[in-house]
Amino acid sequence: MDGGKDNVDGTGGGMLDGWKRSGLSNVNSHCSLAEMDGYDMSKLRTKSKLNSERQRSYDERSLSELTSGLSKCLEGYEYAYSPGRASAYSPGSCEWNSFEPHPIFVDAWEALRRCLVNFRGQPVGTIAACDHASEEVLNYDQVFVRDFVPSAMAFLMNGEPDIVKNFLLKTLQLQGWEKKVDRFKLGEGAMPASFKVLHDPVRKTDTIAADFGESAIGRVAPVDSGFWWIILLRAYTKSTGDLSLAETPDCQRGMKLILTLCLSEGFDTFPTLLCADGCSMIDRRMGIYGYPIEIQALFFMALRSALVMLKHDDEGRDFIERIVRRLHALSFHMRSYFWLDFQQLNDIYRYKTEEYSHTAVNKFNVIPDSIPDWLFDFMPGRGGYFVGNVSPARMDFRWFALGNCVAILSSLATPDQASAIMDLLEARWDELVGEMPIKICYPALDGHEWRIVTGCDPKNTRWSYHNGGSWPVLLWLLTAACIKIGRPQIARRAIDIAESRLLKDSWPEYYDGKLGRYIGKQARKYQTWSIAGYLVAKMMLEDPSTLGMISLEEDKLMKPIIRRSSSWTC
Ligand code: GLC
């Protein structure tokens, strides 16, 4: 395996200076984490007095600023969301000002900055990969909406929100474009998968080309982009306390256009969102058509995020009511039918089929013989997860990382389900984490099944790429989920594993193999979201109060929202 760069040699002042320069210089800490899990505090306290300049914590900021304007009517709601008040922590009582960064932390910040893209002099995003050695650029020189999210989180956590704001506004403008695949027009609300800035050195002008699916391999529109956009707008608002952006007519309209696409009524009998294969992070045919968990979890999180940002004018109220109704149905459906644990598996194993009428237990007519063999051994006595997909006579029993982490973060998972997801991760550590966190899905499709389901995709061979490959970018979502449910030690273990290889291997896009030991067959190096994902994981573990940017609390929220929605008057 190609060793890439050596670890940055850095101890003492040199490294610490670099770190200060490259990031975290104004991140704050409430260190309830340390109290929770016997964290090695001595390791985190630096010898130097780094990072001692503190702004108000992001949490404090958002709380105080959210008590004016739009937030007035959401006060109780936002309060329930505040990370410092999440049940897993007691708000910051202890002081630890900084931590000693791993040498690769500095390198990561520098690498991330090298990926910045400017439009007319302003940074508007980060390109997918800065792999100059790769002959095949394809579209990795573009700014992908989903790829930019961890970059955005890193910049927000580092007190650099402008780039995030520029990105949100730029993509909003692109949403306004007319989108066509051949002669067919896409819905107005569709957000691009990616865009590219074209610099004309002669005329000294910058222009933008965007892809809404009309250039993408397989011509699939990215259903996740719009959801990530809404989620990021909330993260920006929470992080900066700047409500004015979300309140602008343009942002309100952008949100409503996205919501119109996914709240429309039709022939659906389920509250989940029906999708084509390849419409999200897994952007090639992988048998995720139907109701993929990744999209359902992002849908849920985006709905909840929009709910706190929509204005309560006539139009806004209508959307709010529709969102509340959908959330209610969606959470019931997901928690009941997508959830799988030992008990549930045993029930399905004993299902009767061909039941008709309202009294049916096996509502979707899942045939027990369709349960794959691997699952019986894989399912621990303690633990569970949301399966990949549920539709008539079809349960995709594969485990998917992103959907399960986002289900925890959005509180789509009940607290018991969230703990069970972590129990399963611990019980099946070798399979799901192995030597590089973390598998995009488990297990891989092989042989005949691979041929039929992927259409013989040579990139998605077993244990490679989307088909059971290991993706470092997912580390940030895993870390956030672990912190949320009070088990940061799991994240620390995963980060330690990633740290031992990522820089040495030059930040690959993905790893291959059952244990994730090999740099992926066609993986790009210097893949931006691998870099940013690591940085965010690291910073979030250092400062758990930042979790609130991406996390939404449960009970306190669902019930009050539903009760209050009819009486909100602001
Ligand atoms: C691959 C991934 C996709 C990502 C893109 C750019 O196509 O499947 O999720 O957005 O690369 O990194």
CSV table of C-alpha atoms in Angstrom, one decimal, residues 74-341:
chain,number,residue,atom,x,y,z
A,74,LEU,CA,-39.7,29.0,19.3
A,75,GLU,CA,-38.1,29.7,22.5
A,76,GLY,CA,-39.1,26.7,24.4
A,77,TYR,CA,-38.5,24.6,21.3
A,78,GLU,CA,-35.0,25.8,20.7
A,79,TYR,CA,-34.3,25.5,24.4
A,80,ALA,CA,-35.0,21.8,24.3
A,81,TYR,CA,-32.5,21.5,21.4
A,82,SER,CA,-29.6,23.1,23.1
A,83,PRO,CA,-26.7,20.7,23.3
A,84,GLY,CA,-25.6,21.8,26.7
A,85,ARG,CA,-29.0,20.7,27.9
A,86,ALA,CA,-29.1,17.4,26.2
A,87,SER,CA,-30.0,14.7,28.6
A,88,ALA,CA,-26.6,13.1,28.2
A,89,TYR,CA,-24.7,16.1,29.6
A,90,SER,CA,-24.9,18.3,32.4
A,91,PRO,CA,-24.1,21.8,31.1
A,92,GLY,CA,-20.6,22.9,31.2
A,93,SER,CA,-19.3,23.1,34.7
A,94,CYS,CA,-15.7,22.2,34.2
A,95,GLU,CA,-13.1,24.2,32.4
A,96,TRP,CA,-10.7,22.7,30.0
A,97,ASN,CA,-9.4,25.2,27.6
A,98,SER,CA,-7.8,23.2,24.9
A,99,PHE,CA,-6.5,19.9,23.9
A,100,GLU,CA,-3.3,18.6,22.5
A,101,PRO,CA,-3.9,18.0,18.8
A,102,HIS,CA,-2.8,14.9,17.0
A,103,PRO,CA,-0.1,15.9,14.5
A,104,ILE,CA,-2.5,15.2,11.6
A,105,PHE,CA,-4.9,17.8,12.8
A,106,VAL,CA,-2.7,20.6,11.5
A,107,ASP,CA,-2.2,18.8,8.2
A,108,ALA,CA,-5.9,18.3,7.9
A,109,TRP,CA,-6.7,22.0,8.2
A,110,GLU,CA,-4.1,22.9,5.7
A,111,ALA,CA,-5.4,20.3,3.3
A,112,LEU,CA,-9.0,21.5,3.8
A,113,ARG,CA,-8.0,25.0,3.0
A,114,ARG,CA,-6.3,23.9,-0.2
A,115,CYS,CA,-9.7,22.6,-1.4
A,116,LEU,CA,-11.5,26.0,-1.1
A,117,VAL,CA,-13.2,27.3,-4.3
A,118,ASN,CA,-13.7,31.0,-4.9
A,119,PHE,CA,-16.4,32.6,-7.0
A,120,ARG,CA,-15.7,36.2,-7.8
A,121,GLY,CA,-13.2,36.5,-5.0
A,122,GLN,CA,-15.4,34.9,-2.4
A,123,PRO,CA,-15.0,31.3,-1.0
A,124,VAL,CA,-18.2,29.4,-1.9
A,125,GLY,CA,-17.3,25.8,-1.2
A,126,THR,CA,-14.7,23.0,-1.3
A,127,ILE,CA,-14.1,20.7,-4.2
A,128,ALA,CA,-14.7,17.0,-3.7
A,129,ALA,CA,-11.0,16.0,-4.0
A,130,CYS,CA,-7.6,17.7,-4.4
A,131,ASP,CA,-6.0,14.6,-5.8
A,132,HIS,CA,-3.5,16.0,-8.3
A,133,ALA,CA,-2.0,12.6,-8.9
A,134,SER,CA,-5.2,11.1,-10.2
A,135,GLU,CA,-5.5,11.0,-14.0
A,136,GLU,CA,-9.2,10.8,-14.0
A,137,VAL,CA,-10.8,14.0,-12.6
A,138,LEU,CA,-14.4,13.2,-13.6
A,139,ASN,CA,-16.5,15.5,-11.4
A,140,TYR,CA,-14.2,15.5,-8.3
A,141,ASP,CA,-13.2,19.0,-9.1
A,142,GLN,CA,-16.8,20.2,-8.3
A,143,VAL,CA,-18.4,21.4,-5.1
A,144,PHE,CA,-20.8,18.7,-4.1
A,145,VAL,CA,-23.6,19.8,-1.8
A,146,ARG,CA,-23.4,16.7,0.4
A,147,ASP,CA,-19.6,16.7,0.5
A,148,PHE,CA,-19.5,20.3,1.6
A,149,VAL,CA,-21.5,19.6,4.8
A,150,PRO,CA,-18.6,18.3,6.9
A,151,SER,CA,-16.4,21.1,5.5
A,152,ALA,CA,-19.1,23.6,6.5
A,153,MET,CA,-19.3,22.1,10.0
A,154,ALA,CA,-15.6,22.5,10.4
A,155,PHE,CA,-15.6,26.1,9.3
A,156,LEU,CA,-18.5,26.9,11.5
A,157,MET,CA,-16.8,25.3,14.5
A,158,ASN,CA,-13.8,27.3,13.7
A,159,GLY,CA,-15.6,30.6,13.7
A,160,GLU,CA,-15.6,31.0,9.9
A,161,PRO,CA,-19.2,31.1,8.9
A,162,ASP,CA,-18.9,33.3,5.9
A,163,ILE,CA,-18.0,30.6,3.5
A,164,VAL,CA,-21.0,28.6,4.7
A,165,LYS,CA,-23.3,31.6,4.1
A,166,ASN,CA,-21.8,32.1,0.6
A,167,PHE,CA,-22.4,28.5,-0.1
A,168,LEU,CA,-26.0,28.5,1.1
A,169,LEU,CA,-26.8,31.6,-1.0
A,170,LYS,CA,-25.0,30.3,-4.1
A,171,THR,CA,-26.8,27.0,-4.1
A,172,LEU,CA,-30.1,28.8,-3.4
A,173,GLN,CA,-29.5,30.8,-6.6
A,174,LEU,CA,-28.8,27.6,-8.5
A,175,GLN,CA,-32.1,26.1,-7.2
A,176,GLY,CA,-33.8,28.9,-9.2
A,177,TRP,CA,-32.4,27.6,-12.5
A,178,GLU,CA,-34.6,25.7,-14.9
A,179,LYS,CA,-33.6,22.1,-14.7
A,180,LYS,CA,-34.1,19.7,-17.5
A,181,VAL,CA,-33.0,16.1,-18.3
A,182,ASP,CA,-33.5,15.8,-22.1
A,183,ARG,CA,-37.0,17.2,-22.5
A,184,PHE,CA,-38.2,16.6,-19.0
A,185,LYS,CA,-38.4,19.4,-16.5
A,186,LEU,CA,-37.5,18.7,-12.8
A,187,GLY,CA,-39.4,20.2,-9.9
A,188,GLU,CA,-38.6,23.8,-9.0
A,189,GLY,CA,-37.2,22.9,-5.6
A,190,ALA,CA,-34.5,20.5,-6.7
A,191,MET,CA,-31.0,21.4,-5.5
A,192,PRO,CA,-27.9,20.5,-7.4
A,193,ALA,CA,-25.8,17.5,-6.6
A,194,SER,CA,-22.7,19.6,-7.4
A,195,PHE,CA,-21.5,22.8,-9.1
A,196,LYS,CA,-18.3,23.9,-10.7
A,197,VAL,CA,-16.8,27.4,-10.9
A,198,LEU,CA,-15.3,28.1,-14.3
A,199,HIS,CA,-12.6,30.8,-14.3
A,200,ASP,CA,-12.0,32.6,-17.6
A,201,PRO,CA,-8.4,33.9,-17.2
A,202,VAL,CA,-8.7,36.1,-20.3
A,203,ARG,CA,-11.9,37.9,-19.5
A,204,LYS,CA,-11.3,37.5,-15.8
A,205,THR,CA,-14.8,36.3,-15.2
A,206,ASP,CA,-16.2,33.4,-13.1
A,207,THR,CA,-19.2,31.5,-14.2
A,208,ILE,CA,-21.0,28.4,-12.7
A,209,ALA,CA,-22.1,25.1,-14.2
A,210,ALA,CA,-24.4,23.0,-12.0
A,211,ASP,CA,-25.5,19.4,-12.2
A,212,PHE,CA,-29.0,18.5,-11.0
A,213,GLY,CA,-28.7,14.9,-12.3
A,214,GLU,CA,-28.6,15.7,-16.0
A,215,SER,CA,-24.9,15.0,-16.2
A,216,ALA,CA,-24.6,12.5,-13.3
A,217,ILE,CA,-23.8,8.9,-14.0
A,218,GLY,CA,-27.2,7.2,-14.2
A,219,ARG,CA,-29.0,10.6,-14.5
A,220,VAL,CA,-30.4,10.5,-11.0
A,221,ALA,CA,-31.4,13.7,-9.2
A,222,PRO,CA,-29.9,14.0,-5.7
A,223,VAL,CA,-32.8,13.8,-3.3
A,224,ASP,CA,-30.4,14.4,-0.4
A,225,SER,CA,-29.1,17.8,-1.5
A,226,GLY,CA,-32.2,19.8,-0.6
A,227,PHE,CA,-32.4,18.1,2.8
A,228,TRP,CA,-28.7,18.7,3.5
A,229,TRP,CA,-29.2,22.4,2.5
A,230,ILE,CA,-32.0,22.8,5.1
A,231,ILE,CA,-30.0,21.0,7.7
A,232,LEU,CA,-27.0,23.2,7.0
A,233,LEU,CA,-29.0,26.4,7.2
A,234,ARG,CA,-30.1,25.3,10.7
A,235,ALA,CA,-26.5,24.5,11.6
A,236,TYR,CA,-25.4,27.9,10.4
A,237,THR,CA,-28.2,29.6,12.4
A,238,LYS,CA,-27.5,27.6,15.5
A,239,SER,CA,-23.8,28.2,15.3
A,240,THR,CA,-23.8,31.9,14.5
A,241,GLY,CA,-27.0,33.0,16.2
A,242,ASP,CA,-27.6,34.9,13.0
A,243,LEU,CA,-31.3,34.4,12.3
A,244,SER,CA,-31.4,37.0,9.6
A,245,LEU,CA,-30.2,34.6,6.9
A,246,ALA,CA,-32.9,32.0,7.5
A,247,GLU,CA,-35.5,34.7,7.7
A,248,THR,CA,-34.8,36.2,4.3
A,249,PRO,CA,-37.6,35.8,1.8
A,250,ASP,CA,-35.1,33.9,-0.5
A,251,CYS,CA,-34.3,31.3,2.2
A,252,GLN,CA,-37.9,31.0,3.2
A,253,ARG,CA,-38.8,30.4,-0.4
A,254,GLY,CA,-36.0,28.0,-0.9
A,255,MET,CA,-37.1,25.9,2.0
A,256,LYS,CA,-40.7,25.9,0.9
A,257,LEU,CA,-39.7,24.8,-2.6
A,258,ILE,CA,-37.8,21.8,-1.2
A,259,LEU,CA,-40.7,21.0,1.1
A,260,THR,CA,-43.2,21.2,-1.8
A,261,LEU,CA,-41.3,18.5,-3.6
A,262,CYS,CA,-41.4,16.1,-0.7
A,263,LEU,CA,-44.7,16.9,1.0
A,264,SER,CA,-46.9,16.6,-2.1
A,265,GLU,CA,-49.7,14.1,-1.9
A,266,GLY,CA,-50.2,11.4,-4.5
A,267,PHE,CA,-50.6,7.7,-4.6
A,268,ASP,CA,-48.4,7.0,-1.6
A,269,THR,CA,-49.7,4.8,1.1
A,270,PHE,CA,-46.6,5.3,3.3
A,271,PRO,CA,-45.3,8.6,4.8
A,272,THR,CA,-41.8,7.6,3.7
A,273,LEU,CA,-40.4,9.2,0.5
A,274,LEU,CA,-40.2,7.1,-2.6
A,275,CYS,CA,-36.9,7.3,-4.4
A,276,ALA,CA,-34.9,6.1,-7.4
A,277,ASP,CA,-31.7,4.1,-6.9
A,278,GLY,CA,-28.5,6.2,-6.5
A,279,CYS,CA,-30.3,9.4,-5.3
A,280,SER,CA,-28.0,10.1,-2.3
A,281,MET,CA,-24.5,9.4,-1.1
A,282,ILE,CA,-24.7,6.0,-2.7
A,283,ASP,CA,-25.1,7.6,-6.1
A,284,ARG,CA,-25.0,4.4,-8.3
A,285,ARG,CA,-27.2,1.5,-8.6
A,286,MET,CA,-27.0,-0.5,-5.3
A,287,GLY,CA,-30.6,-1.7,-4.7
A,288,ILE,CA,-31.5,1.3,-2.6
A,289,TYR,CA,-34.5,2.3,-4.7
A,290,GLY,CA,-37.8,2.5,-2.9
A,291,TYR,CA,-37.6,3.9,0.6
A,292,PRO,CA,-33.9,4.0,1.5
A,293,ILE,CA,-33.1,4.6,5.2
A,294,GLU,CA,-30.6,7.4,4.3
A,295,ILE,CA,-33.2,9.5,2.6
A,296,GLN,CA,-35.9,8.8,5.2
A,297,ALA,CA,-33.6,9.9,8.1
A,298,LEU,CA,-32.4,13.0,6.2
A,299,PHE,CA,-36.0,13.8,5.3
A,300,PHE,CA,-37.0,13.6,9.0
A,301,MET,CA,-34.1,15.8,10.1
A,302,ALA,CA,-34.8,18.3,7.3
A,303,LEU,CA,-38.5,18.5,8.3
A,304,ARG,CA,-37.6,19.1,11.9
A,305,SER,CA,-35.0,21.7,10.9
A,306,ALA,CA,-37.4,23.5,8.6
A,307,LEU,CA,-40.0,23.6,11.4
A,308,VAL,CA,-37.9,25.8,13.6
A,309,MET,CA,-36.9,28.1,10.7
A,310,LEU,CA,-40.1,28.7,8.9
A,311,LYS,CA,-41.8,32.0,9.5
A,312,HIS,CA,-45.3,31.9,10.9
A,313,ASP,CA,-47.0,33.9,8.2
A,314,ASP,CA,-50.0,32.4,6.4
A,315,GLU,CA,-48.0,30.4,3.9
A,316,GLY,CA,-45.5,29.3,6.6
A,317,ARG,CA,-48.2,28.1,8.9
A,318,ASP,CA,-49.6,25.9,6.2
A,319,PHE,CA,-46.2,24.3,5.7
A,320,ILE,CA,-45.7,23.9,9.5
A,321,GLU,CA,-49.0,22.1,9.8
A,322,ARG,CA,-48.1,19.7,7.0
A,323,ILE,CA,-44.7,19.1,8.4
A,324,VAL,CA,-46.1,18.3,11.9
A,325,ARG,CA,-48.6,15.8,10.4
A,326,ARG,CA,-45.9,14.2,8.3
A,327,LEU,CA,-43.4,13.9,11.2
A,328,HIS,CA,-46.0,12.2,13.2
A,329,ALA,CA,-46.7,9.6,10.6
A,330,LEU,CA,-43.1,9.2,9.5
A,331,SER,CA,-41.7,8.6,13.0
A,332,PHE,CA,-44.5,6.0,13.7
A,333,HIS,CA,-43.8,4.2,10.4
A,334,MET,CA,-40.0,4.2,10.8
A,335,ARG,CA,-40.0,3.2,14.4
A,336,SER,CA,-42.4,0.4,13.9
A,337,TYR,CA,-41.5,-1.0,10.5
A,338,PHE,CA,-37.9,-0.2,9.8
A,339,TRP,CA,-36.7,-1.2,13.3
A,340,LEU,CA,-35.1,-4.6,13.6
A,341,ASP,CA,-33.7,-6.3,16.7
